[in-house]
PDB file of C-alpha atoms in Angstrom:
ATOM      1  CA  UNK Y   1       0.000   0.000   0.000  1.00  0.00           C
ATOM      2  CA  UNK Y   2       1.309   3.426  -0.860  1.00  0.00           C
ATOM      3  CA  UNK Y   3       1.132   6.390   1.479  1.00  0.00           C
ATOM      4  CA  UNK Y   4      -1.219   8.140  -0.984  1.00  0.00           C
ATOM      5  CA  UNK Y   5      -3.946   5.500  -0.733  1.00  0.00           C
ATOM      6  CA  UNK Y   6      -6.721   6.521   1.598  1.00  0.00           C
ATOM      7  CA  UNK Y   7      -6.926   4.867   4.971  1.00  0.00           C
ATOM      8  CA  UNK Y   8      -9.935   5.724   7.093  1.00  0.00           C
ATOM      9  CA  UNK Y   9     -10.128   5.028  10.805  1.00  0.00           C
ATOM     10  CA  UNK Y  10     -13.512   5.270  12.521  1.00  0.00           C
ATOM     11  CA  UNK Y  11     -12.109   6.479  15.794  1.00  0.00           C
ATOM     12  CA  UNK Y  12     -13.144   7.130  19.363  1.00  0.00           C
ATOM     13  CA  UNK Y  13     -10.369   9.143  21.048  1.00  0.00           C
ATOM     14  CA  UNK Y  14     -11.594   7.975  24.471  1.00  0.00           C
ATOM     15  CA  UNK Y  15     -10.851   4.333  23.550  1.00  0.00           C
ATOM     16  CA  UNK Y  16      -7.374   2.987  24.244  1.00  0.00           C
ATOM     17  CA  UNK Y  17      -7.547   0.402  21.447  1.00  0.00           C
ATOM     18  CA  UNK Y  18      -8.638   3.096  19.006  1.00  0.00           C
ATOM     19  CA  UNK Y  19      -5.782   5.375  20.086  1.00  0.00           C
ATOM     20  CA  UNK Y  20      -3.305   2.478  19.809  1.00  0.00           C
ATOM     21  CA  UNK Y  21      -4.520   1.637  16.299  1.00  0.00           C
ATOM     22  CA  UNK Y  22      -4.163   5.244  15.176  1.00  0.00           C
ATOM     23  CA  UNK Y  23      -0.670   5.410  16.709  1.00  0.00           C
ATOM     24  CA  UNK Y  24       0.324   2.172  14.957  1.00  0.00           C
ATOM     25  CA  UNK Y  25      -0.837   3.521  11.590  1.00  0.00           C
ATOM     26  CA  UNK Y  26       1.205   6.679  12.116  1.00  0.00           C
ATOM     27  CA  UNK Y  27       4.213   4.660  13.310  1.00  0.00           C
ATOM     28  CA  UNK Y  28       4.063   2.764   9.996  1.00  0.00           C
ATOM     29  CA  UNK Y  29       4.157   6.059   8.086  1.00  0.00           C
ATOM     30  CA  UNK Y  30       0.458   6.489   7.286  1.00  0.00           C
ATOM     31  CA  UNK Y  31      -1.704   9.493   8.071  1.00  0.00           C
ATOM     32  CA  UNK Y  32      -5.259   8.180   7.970  1.00  0.00           C
ATOM     33  CA  UNK Y  33      -8.444  10.142   7.571  1.00  0.00           C
ATOM     34  CA  UNK Y  34      -9.813  10.184  11.116  1.00  0.00           C
ATOM     35  CA  UNK Y  35     -13.588   9.986  11.454  1.00  0.00           C
ATOM     36  CA  UNK Y  36     -14.786  10.610  14.995  1.00  0.00           C
ATOM     37  CA  UNK Y  37     -18.010   8.704  14.523  1.00  0.00           C
ATOM     38  CA  UNK Y  38     -19.425   9.676  17.912  1.00  0.00           C
ATOM     39  CA  UNK Y  39     -19.446  13.300  16.699  1.00  0.00           C
ATOM     40  CA  UNK Y  40     -20.269  12.708  13.024  1.00  0.00           C
ATOM     41  CA  UNK Y  41     -22.641   9.781  13.460  1.00  0.00           C
ATOM     42  CA  UNK Y  42     -23.298   7.015  10.968  1.00  0.00           C
ATOM     43  CA  UNK Y  43     -25.437   6.681   7.875  1.00  0.00           C
ATOM     44  CA  UNK Y  44     -27.156   3.510   6.772  1.00  0.00           C
ATOM     45  CA  UNK Y  45     -25.054   3.466   3.593  1.00  0.00           C
ATOM     46  CA  UNK Y  46     -21.807   3.760   5.584  1.00  0.00           C
ATOM     47  CA  UNK Y  47     -22.685   0.868   7.872  1.00  0.00           C
ATOM     48  CA  UNK Y  48     -24.005  -1.346   5.078  1.00  0.00           C
ATOM     49  CA  UNK Y  49     -20.911  -0.647   2.963  1.00  0.00           C
ATOM     50  CA  UNK Y  50     -18.488  -1.211   5.852  1.00  0.00           C
ATOM     51  CA  UNK Y  51     -20.052  -4.487   6.969  1.00  0.00           C
ATOM     52  CA  UNK Y  52     -20.045  -5.706   3.350  1.00  0.00           C
ATOM     53  CA  UNK Y  53     -16.383  -4.718   2.932  1.00  0.00           C
ATOM     54  CA  UNK Y  54     -15.583  -6.478   6.211  1.00  0.00           C
ATOM     55  CA  UNK Y  55     -17.636  -9.550   5.320  1.00  0.00           C
ATOM     56  CA  UNK Y  56     -19.499  -9.431   8.637  1.00  0.00           C
ATOM     57  CA  UNK Y  57     -23.007  -8.852   9.893  1.00  0.00           C
ATOM     58  CA  UNK Y  58     -24.003  -5.739  11.815  1.00  0.00           C
ATOM     59  CA  UNK Y  59     -24.277  -7.961  14.896  1.00  0.00           C
ATOM     60  CA  UNK Y  60     -20.544  -8.703  14.625  1.00  0.00           C
ATOM     61  CA  UNK Y  61     -19.627  -5.020  15.054  1.00  0.00           C
ATOM     62  CA  UNK Y  62     -22.227  -4.370  17.769  1.00  0.00           C
ATOM     63  CA  UNK Y  63     -20.687  -3.057  20.956  1.00  0.00           C
ATOM     64  CA  UNK Y  64     -22.384  -4.405  24.064  1.00  0.00           C
ATOM     65  CA  UNK Y  65     -20.106  -3.204  26.867  1.00  0.00           C
ATOM     66  CA  UNK Y  66     -20.976   0.288  28.051  1.00  0.00           C
ATOM     67  CA  UNK Y  67     -24.013   0.549  25.779  1.00  0.00           C
ATOM     68  CA  UNK Y  68     -27.742  -0.107  25.868  1.00  0.00           C
ATOM     69  CA  UNK Y  69     -27.470  -2.996  23.363  1.00  0.00           C
ATOM     70  CA  UNK Y  70     -28.953  -5.590  25.733  1.00  0.00           C
ATOM     71  CA  UNK Y  71     -31.604  -3.207  27.063  1.00  0.00           C
ATOM     72  CA  UNK Y  72     -32.657  -2.385  23.470  1.00  0.00           C
ATOM     73  CA  UNK Y  73     -32.958  -6.077  22.611  1.00  0.00           C
ATOM     74  CA  UNK Y  74     -30.160  -5.883  20.042  1.00  0.00           C
ATOM     75  CA  UNK Y  75     -28.401  -8.981  21.362  1.00  0.00           C
ATOM     76  CA  UNK Y  76     -31.485 -11.113  20.794  1.00  0.00           C
ATOM     77  CA  UNK Y  77     -30.641 -13.552  17.959  1.00  0.00           C
ATOM     78  CA  UNK Y  78     -34.015 -12.726  16.367  1.00  0.00           C
ATOM     79  CA  UNK Y  79     -33.073  -9.046  15.954  1.00  0.00           C
ATOM     80  CA  UNK Y  80     -32.352  -8.298  12.299  1.00  0.00           C
ATOM     81  CA  UNK Y  81     -29.236  -6.588  10.980  1.00  0.00           C
ATOM     82  CA  UNK Y  82     -31.519  -3.857   9.667  1.00  0.00           C
ATOM     83  CA  UNK Y  83     -32.795  -3.188  13.209  1.00  0.00           C
ATOM     84  CA  UNK Y  84     -29.242  -3.225  14.590  1.00  0.00           C
ATOM     85  CA  UNK Y  85     -28.066  -0.751  11.932  1.00  0.00           C
ATOM     86  CA  UNK Y  86     -31.054   1.512  12.639  1.00  0.00           C
ATOM     87  CA  UNK Y  87     -30.101   1.518  16.339  1.00  0.00           C
ATOM     88  CA  UNK Y  88     -26.441   2.248  15.473  1.00  0.00           C
ATOM     89  CA  UNK Y  89     -27.529   5.288  13.478  1.00  0.00           C
ATOM     90  CA  UNK Y  90     -29.528   6.585  16.443  1.00  0.00           C
ATOM     91  CA  UNK Y  91     -26.791   5.799  18.982  1.00  0.00           C
ATOM     92  CA  UNK Y  92     -23.307   5.651  17.367  1.00  0.00           C
ATOM     93  CA  UNK Y  93     -21.689   4.214  20.519  1.00  0.00           C
ATOM     94  CA  UNK Y  94     -23.325   0.892  19.576  1.00  0.00           C
ATOM     95  CA  UNK Y  95     -20.648   0.376  16.905  1.00  0.00           C
ATOM     96  CA  UNK Y  96     -17.524  -1.320  18.176  1.00  0.00           C
ATOM     97  CA  UNK Y  97     -14.244   0.404  17.431  1.00  0.00           C
ATOM     98  CA  UNK Y  98     -11.907   1.089  15.842  1.00  0.00           C
ATOM     99  CA  UNK Y  99     -12.861   0.128  12.315  1.00  0.00           C
ATOM    100  CA  UNK Y 100     -10.214   0.768   9.682  1.00  0.00           C
ATOM    101  CA  UNK Y 101     -10.904   0.797   5.956  1.00  0.00           C
ATOM    102  CA  UNK Y 102      -8.257   0.653   3.211  1.00  0.00           C
ATOM    103  CA  UNK Y 103      -8.101  -0.430  -0.420  1.00  0.00           C
ATOM    104  CA  UNK Y 104      -7.334  -3.937   0.892  1.00  0.00           C
ATOM    105  CA  UNK Y 105     -10.522  -4.190   2.942  1.00  0.00           C
ATOM    106  CA  UNK Y 106     -11.870  -3.197   6.318  1.00  0.00           C
ATOM    107  CA  UNK Y 107     -11.665  -4.656   9.805  1.00  0.00           C
ATOM    108  CA  UNK Y 108     -12.589  -4.138  13.409  1.00  0.00           C
ATOM    109  CA  UNK Y 109      -9.075  -3.672  14.771  1.00  0.00           C
ATOM    110  CA  UNK Y 110      -9.357  -5.260  18.194  1.00  0.00           C
ATOM    111  CA  UNK Y 111      -6.506  -5.815  18.955  1.00  0.00           C
ATOM    112  CA  UNK Y 112      -4.809  -2.887  17.226  1.00  0.00           C
ATOM    113  CA  UNK Y 113      -2.329  -5.154  15.427  1.00  0.00           C
ATOM    114  CA  UNK Y 114      -5.121  -6.408  13.162  1.00  0.00           C
ATOM    115  CA  UNK Y 115      -4.670  -3.160  11.198  1.00  0.00           C
ATOM    116  CA  UNK Y 116      -1.355  -4.480   9.844  1.00  0.00           C
ATOM    117  CA  UNK Y 117      -3.251  -6.910   7.604  1.00  0.00           C
ATOM    118  CA  UNK Y 118      -4.911  -3.959   5.882  1.00  0.00           C
ATOM    119  CA  UNK Y 119      -1.669  -2.178   4.951  1.00  0.00           C
TER     120      UNK Y 119
END
């Protein structure tokens, strides 16, 4: 991957793993586009595109810890991806982080070292 190719990190600066992933990208010589999704929010198209690029369901990027995911019934196996995405749009904290997207794909980078496979 060349330094000119766009790398996007969906980042929460309050999250240690997110900060570590961003630091690792910079250590490797990349300056990613940083999207603070808690401020900017999500769109349906963004989430649908990211999950498709990642090859995962919305449920697989659902953050349970520190959220109302259980209370909202989002962890129920009968809850559809469409319902989970709708909830993520209303409450962006429901998306686990950090997600990094490059020309090679996208991944939930927990642990941070998973980002290396996208470079």
